[in-house]
């Protein structure tokens, strides 16, 4: 190490060439890295979706969901399986064990499903499986308005605009939502079908068979080959009426005699509006590891140019996450730059020399920029986690550089020449600096090697710190002494420096006198000192019980989502009217000037969408004076409470790991489950701080059931299938092939005249075609009303009803603790149980993994320190700084209102490596004095603390100051980065200053015991 330091001091050109290489490569790496909010994460989730149109939730559960669940039950690595059975669709969410390859999991699921296909009912579509990609969530939503007819506008967007956006670099998937779709209806007259003895199914099949184009082979000649194609498709809709339909009498008749063909639109089951105007939405998702910010800019450029070419369209950017992502990530870099500037300022205040300030002002940016090189090589993006790791690692560099700079100045003040002072000063603290670097590496290696979902989030953070720490070692041992040897100035500060730093030196000297008095008392009464710190630790742990817990801090991203649920028998028009009332209220609010866009979706707003549900999303602007999303939501809630018959839930913060409150009631009987859920909801709503408790499954949906009288069907020439198809023809229709025009394909739907089924009270009068002519439905079936669930959920093959909600003024942990107390008071029948899921479940699992990583980090740190100091005892003494840090962490969190979260915990892990450095410096120098100058251990530890006091105070103060911009910054993303800085500041102050009192006391006790043992042995 000494030879390397000497080489760098005497070869400045070589050293600066290394600096320039890292600066140049770092800049090119920085400009080529993508920008995303979070790291790329692969979740071990597979979604399986199966459609069976017309089936009720109960039928879907029995005929589709259960067979698929049984087939997937023995899937290797299966962790949980959640199924949702709704009208006409089955959705399975399969979670695999952490570490499972999602691609292999998808392949295994597909293999299992193929083996169960024969168990599914006829008419059910083939199950569609796909991975759940958290990175493929839309980052931009564009709403289009047009003067064209709605069906033409949607087709134009799908055919012309969507491909333009899809070709933008970084864009993965483009999905068009809303609008109206063209559909060709063949409306048949039941009386005409009965007169000609033609069934509804026969007509559908004939229409589909007579409107196709197929390749018919080829003809090979001596010199060429000609392909043959049968062109049997119609070019105009009206031509479909000329299709000849066979009859039992042998005389085909044209379709026009049985009904009419109408160029129509699909039934309206969903609507979308932006700022009160009907729109067609385009949702744009990114590719993996793409530069989302650059992709967003390019999409805007492409669409702005397209709108100039197509004046019939107007594009409204109703949601653009790229602004939040860019600001949140770049704010970290901004705060880091401010921290570097503040660090340089503090060094100037301590040393009063611009040359020392210049050293830090150069060395820290070199390490900062150089870290981008390995980050880019690893394929990392500039995201919240990687930039936080980069920002926090600057504290390590500042601490090490200050130790060296201050020691170089100490040797120069002792009369050494600049080059010799630089070499001696650097070599003397090389071991403590190396120890600090190794402990940092030891702390973050367990984090980098974690498994599971949270590990994928933390890996870029930990690996970035490892890269930055290694680079800081090179900067500290080469650039800092090289520049330190060439620092100008003598022992005395200039007149200007004395004027500018006099007040600071006065404060420092006063603090030093006070602290040295306390230090001498702690060394004189070591047992009492440790006892006092033990009591402080006990009190801190008691205070820790006051801290709340949440997985990630509450983040205001300027988006408020309001989900409305009306009675499940309302029409889409009624849902639309209620939704408009909410839109009008938002438009009339005084805070409306802070609203950019209001987007309403009716009928397909959520995973459990239906025509009785809608969603209103409010996008706020980024003005500093605007109210927070939570405050805005609080002002909307009183209006929602006045809407009779409307259930609502408001989501006013950015979350990605489930609902803060999720209560699962499991059992078999849906009626019992729902009644228990109602009681839980009623009691939960009385808990202060619990908001918007909603039962995810609704009961009481009116269902009209048709019960066939089997013995009457056969004499009428019918069976159950014929009856079902006829009724379905009246209400839904049957697919009758495709109609192609101008390169576009449209569905043909054959249906019976709906005027016969326009009223639910006339269903029993529906004319059914039989061998004896038309017969009313009531002659062959009973019609009855029954309430049914809107959906049936099953968790691990057992029925479940979920109650979800949010929290306000309390944390997720506090809310769930109060929910547990309520659940303990509710008696349950045999076979029924409560469990908590959502964010609480995710938090418990991943916090446990983080605590294991923390324990491993402490053990590795102990081994490293013991190895460097060549003493098991010194390793234990130095490690006392870790629990000492808690004395500062807990009060800092309580005062700032910071909860225990993912970001707070990784801040604690970071401190394990940082707070040891000061103790290592003191103990190492004390051992040097004891060995080289034959000082008594008591005298050695006191002198070591006094000599190193200034450098240690400088290191602590500069580290704390460099974190202040992160801790107190505002703007987007501030809530996520502040907890790490607050924890680090509290821990550094306590683990730094208090450790300077506790470590000498522990050192004295150790030597008192050791000397006593040695005297007895002698």
Short mmCIF file of N, CA and C in Angstrom, two decimals, residues 398-477:
data_model
loop_
_atom_site.label_atom_id
_atom_site.label_comp_id
_atom_site.label_asym_id
_atom_site.label_seq_id
_atom_site.Cartn_x
_atom_site.Cartn_y
_atom_site.Cartn_z
N UNK A 398 -16.32 10.96 1.41
CA UNK A 398 -16.02 12.18 2.16
C UNK A 398 -15.33 11.86 3.48
N UNK A 399 -15.82 10.85 4.18
CA UNK A 399 -15.25 10.49 5.47
C UNK A 399 -13.79 10.05 5.32
N UNK A 400 -13.51 9.22 4.33
CA UNK A 400 -12.14 8.73 4.14
C UNK A 400 -11.21 9.85 3.67
N UNK A 401 -11.69 10.68 2.75
CA UNK A 401 -10.85 11.77 2.25
C UNK A 401 -10.51 12.75 3.36
N UNK A 402 -11.46 13.02 4.24
CA UNK A 402 -11.21 13.96 5.33
C UNK A 402 -10.18 13.41 6.31
N UNK A 403 -10.26 12.12 6.60
CA UNK A 403 -9.27 11.52 7.49
C UNK A 403 -7.86 11.73 6.94
N UNK A 404 -7.71 11.55 5.64
CA UNK A 404 -6.39 11.69 5.02
C UNK A 404 -5.97 13.15 4.95
N UNK A 405 -6.88 14.05 4.51
CA UNK A 405 -6.52 15.46 4.37
C UNK A 405 -6.14 16.07 5.72
N UNK A 406 -6.93 15.78 6.74
CA UNK A 406 -6.64 16.35 8.05
C UNK A 406 -5.32 15.81 8.59
N UNK A 407 -5.06 14.53 8.34
CA UNK A 407 -3.81 13.96 8.84
C UNK A 407 -2.61 14.52 8.08
N UNK A 408 -2.78 14.76 6.78
CA UNK A 408 -1.70 15.40 6.01
C UNK A 408 -1.41 16.79 6.57
N UNK A 409 -2.45 17.55 6.88
CA UNK A 409 -2.25 18.87 7.46
C UNK A 409 -1.57 18.78 8.83
N UNK A 410 -1.92 17.76 9.59
CA UNK A 410 -1.30 17.60 10.91
C UNK A 410 0.20 17.39 10.78
N UNK A 411 0.59 16.57 9.81
CA UNK A 411 2.02 16.33 9.61
C UNK A 411 2.73 17.58 9.08
N UNK A 412 2.05 18.33 8.23
CA UNK A 412 2.67 19.57 7.73
C UNK A 412 2.84 20.57 8.86
N UNK A 413 1.89 20.62 9.78
CA UNK A 413 2.03 21.51 10.93
C UNK A 413 3.12 21.04 11.88
N UNK A 414 3.45 19.74 11.82
CA UNK A 414 4.55 19.21 12.63
C UNK A 414 5.91 19.50 11.99
N UNK A 415 5.92 20.10 10.77
CA UNK A 415 7.17 20.50 10.15
C UNK A 415 7.63 19.64 8.99
N UNK A 416 6.85 18.65 8.60
CA UNK A 416 7.25 17.78 7.49
C UNK A 416 7.05 18.50 6.15
N UNK A 417 7.88 18.12 5.18
CA UNK A 417 7.74 18.64 3.84
C UNK A 417 6.42 18.13 3.23
N UNK A 418 5.85 18.88 2.27
CA UNK A 418 4.53 18.49 1.75
C UNK A 418 4.45 17.07 1.22
N UNK A 419 5.46 16.62 0.42
CA UNK A 419 5.39 15.28 -0.14
C UNK A 419 5.51 14.22 0.95
N UNK A 420 6.42 14.44 1.91
CA UNK A 420 6.58 13.48 3.00
C UNK A 420 5.35 13.48 3.90
N UNK A 421 4.77 14.68 4.14
CA UNK A 421 3.57 14.77 4.95
C UNK A 421 2.41 14.01 4.30
N UNK A 422 2.30 14.15 2.98
CA UNK A 422 1.23 13.45 2.27
C UNK A 422 1.41 11.94 2.37
N UNK A 423 2.67 11.48 2.23
CA UNK A 423 2.91 10.04 2.29
C UNK A 423 2.70 9.50 3.69
N UNK A 424 3.28 10.16 4.68
CA UNK A 424 3.15 9.69 6.06
C UNK A 424 1.68 9.79 6.54
N UNK A 425 1.07 10.93 6.25
CA UNK A 425 -0.30 11.12 6.70
C UNK A 425 -1.25 10.10 6.10
N UNK A 426 -1.07 9.76 4.83
CA UNK A 426 -1.94 8.77 4.19
C UNK A 426 -1.68 7.37 4.71
N UNK A 427 -0.40 7.01 4.84
CA UNK A 427 -0.06 5.67 5.30
C UNK A 427 -0.53 5.43 6.73
N UNK A 428 -0.51 6.47 7.56
CA UNK A 428 -0.88 6.29 8.96
C UNK A 428 -2.34 5.92 9.13
N UNK A 429 -3.20 6.47 8.27
CA UNK A 429 -4.63 6.16 8.39
C UNK A 429 -5.08 5.17 7.32
N UNK A 430 -4.14 4.58 6.59
CA UNK A 430 -4.51 3.65 5.52
C UNK A 430 -5.27 2.44 6.06
N UNK A 431 -4.83 1.92 7.20
CA UNK A 431 -5.49 0.74 7.75
C UNK A 431 -6.92 1.05 8.18
N UNK A 432 -7.16 2.12 8.94
CA UNK A 432 -8.56 2.44 9.26
C UNK A 432 -9.42 2.70 8.03
N UNK A 433 -8.84 3.40 7.02
CA UNK A 433 -9.60 3.65 5.80
C UNK A 433 -9.94 2.34 5.10
N UNK A 434 -8.93 1.47 4.98
CA UNK A 434 -9.17 0.16 4.36
C UNK A 434 -10.19 -0.64 5.15
N UNK A 435 -10.12 -0.55 6.47
CA UNK A 435 -11.09 -1.27 7.31
C UNK A 435 -12.50 -0.74 7.06
N UNK A 436 -12.64 0.59 6.96
CA UNK A 436 -13.95 1.15 6.68
C UNK A 436 -14.49 0.71 5.33
N UNK A 437 -13.60 0.67 4.32
CA UNK A 437 -14.02 0.22 3.00
C UNK A 437 -14.47 -1.24 3.05
N UNK A 438 -13.70 -2.07 3.72
CA UNK A 438 -14.04 -3.50 3.78
C UNK A 438 -15.32 -3.74 4.55
N UNK A 439 -15.54 -2.97 5.62
CA UNK A 439 -16.80 -3.15 6.36
C UNK A 439 -18.00 -2.74 5.50
N UNK A 440 -17.83 -1.67 4.70
CA UNK A 440 -18.91 -1.28 3.78
C UNK A 440 -19.21 -2.38 2.79
N UNK A 441 -18.15 -2.98 2.25
CA UNK A 441 -18.35 -4.09 1.31
C UNK A 441 -19.01 -5.27 2.01
N UNK A 442 -18.54 -5.56 3.23
CA UNK A 442 -19.12 -6.68 3.97
C UNK A 442 -20.57 -6.47 4.31
N UNK A 443 -20.96 -5.20 4.53
CA UNK A 443 -22.36 -4.90 4.88
C UNK A 443 -23.28 -5.13 3.70
N UNK A 444 -22.85 -4.72 2.51
CA UNK A 444 -23.77 -4.74 1.36
C UNK A 444 -23.69 -6.02 0.55
N UNK A 445 -22.70 -6.86 0.78
CA UNK A 445 -22.67 -8.15 0.08
C UNK A 445 -23.89 -9.01 0.42
N UNK A 446 -24.30 -9.13 1.71
CA UNK A 446 -25.52 -9.91 2.00
C UNK A 446 -26.76 -9.33 1.32
N UNK A 447 -26.82 -7.99 1.21
CA UNK A 447 -27.98 -7.37 0.55
C UNK A 447 -27.97 -7.72 -0.93
N UNK A 448 -26.78 -7.65 -1.55
CA UNK A 448 -26.68 -7.94 -2.98
C UNK A 448 -26.98 -9.41 -3.27
N UNK A 449 -26.82 -10.28 -2.28
CA UNK A 449 -27.01 -11.71 -2.49
C UNK A 449 -28.39 -12.19 -2.02
N UNK A 450 -29.28 -11.26 -1.62
CA UNK A 450 -30.62 -11.66 -1.18
C UNK A 450 -31.41 -12.24 -2.35
N UNK A 451 -32.47 -12.97 -2.00
CA UNK A 451 -33.36 -13.55 -3.01
C UNK A 451 -34.77 -12.99 -2.80
N UNK A 452 -35.57 -13.11 -3.84
CA UNK A 452 -36.95 -12.67 -3.74
C UNK A 452 -37.19 -11.36 -4.47
N UNK A 453 -38.43 -10.88 -4.37
CA UNK A 453 -38.82 -9.67 -5.09
C UNK A 453 -38.08 -8.46 -4.56
N UNK A 454 -38.01 -8.32 -3.23
CA UNK A 454 -37.35 -7.14 -2.67
C UNK A 454 -35.87 -7.15 -3.01
N UNK A 455 -35.28 -8.34 -3.17
CA UNK A 455 -33.87 -8.41 -3.53
C UNK A 455 -33.61 -7.79 -4.90
N UNK A 456 -34.57 -7.96 -5.82
CA UNK A 456 -34.39 -7.37 -7.14
C UNK A 456 -34.44 -5.84 -7.08
N UNK A 457 -35.20 -5.31 -6.11
CA UNK A 457 -35.21 -3.86 -5.92
C UNK A 457 -33.91 -3.37 -5.30
N UNK A 458 -33.37 -4.14 -4.35
CA UNK A 458 -32.21 -3.68 -3.59
C UNK A 458 -30.88 -3.99 -4.26
N UNK A 459 -30.87 -4.96 -5.17
CA UNK A 459 -29.60 -5.35 -5.79
C UNK A 459 -28.90 -4.17 -6.47
N UNK A 460 -29.57 -3.37 -7.31
CA UNK A 460 -28.87 -2.22 -7.89
C UNK A 460 -28.36 -1.23 -6.85
N UNK A 461 -29.12 -1.05 -5.78
CA UNK A 461 -28.69 -0.15 -4.70
C UNK A 461 -27.41 -0.67 -4.06
N UNK A 462 -27.40 -1.96 -3.68
CA UNK A 462 -26.23 -2.52 -3.01
C UNK A 462 -25.03 -2.61 -3.93
N UNK A 463 -25.24 -3.07 -5.16
CA UNK A 463 -24.12 -3.23 -6.08
C UNK A 463 -23.54 -1.88 -6.46
N UNK A 464 -24.39 -0.86 -6.61
CA UNK A 464 -23.88 0.49 -6.90
C UNK A 464 -23.00 0.99 -5.77
N UNK A 465 -23.41 0.74 -4.52
CA UNK A 465 -22.59 1.16 -3.39
C UNK A 465 -21.27 0.40 -3.37
N UNK A 466 -21.30 -0.88 -3.72
CA UNK A 466 -20.06 -1.66 -3.77
C UNK A 466 -19.11 -1.08 -4.82
N UNK A 467 -19.65 -0.78 -6.01
CA UNK A 467 -18.82 -0.17 -7.05
C UNK A 467 -18.26 1.18 -6.57
N UNK A 468 -19.13 2.02 -6.02
CA UNK A 468 -18.70 3.35 -5.59
C UNK A 468 -17.69 3.25 -4.45
N UNK A 469 -17.86 2.29 -3.56
CA UNK A 469 -16.92 2.12 -2.45
C UNK A 469 -15.55 1.70 -2.94
N UNK A 470 -15.50 0.76 -3.87
CA UNK A 470 -14.22 0.34 -4.44
C UNK A 470 -13.54 1.49 -5.17
N UNK A 471 -14.33 2.26 -5.90
CA UNK A 471 -13.75 3.40 -6.61
C UNK A 471 -13.29 4.47 -5.63
N UNK A 472 -14.02 4.64 -4.53
CA UNK A 472 -13.61 5.62 -3.53
C UNK A 472 -12.29 5.22 -2.89
N UNK A 473 -12.02 3.92 -2.77
CA UNK A 473 -10.73 3.47 -2.24
C UNK A 473 -9.59 3.92 -3.15
N UNK A 474 -9.78 3.78 -4.47
CA UNK A 474 -8.75 4.23 -5.41
C UNK A 474 -8.57 5.74 -5.33
N UNK A 475 -9.70 6.49 -5.29
CA UNK A 475 -9.61 7.94 -5.21
C UNK A 475 -8.92 8.36 -3.92
N UNK A 476 -9.28 7.73 -2.80
CA UNK A 476 -8.74 8.11 -1.50
C UNK A 476 -7.25 7.85 -1.41
N UNK A 477 -6.80 6.74 -1.97
CA UNK A 477 -5.40 6.35 -1.85
C UNK A 477 -4.52 6.87 -2.97
#
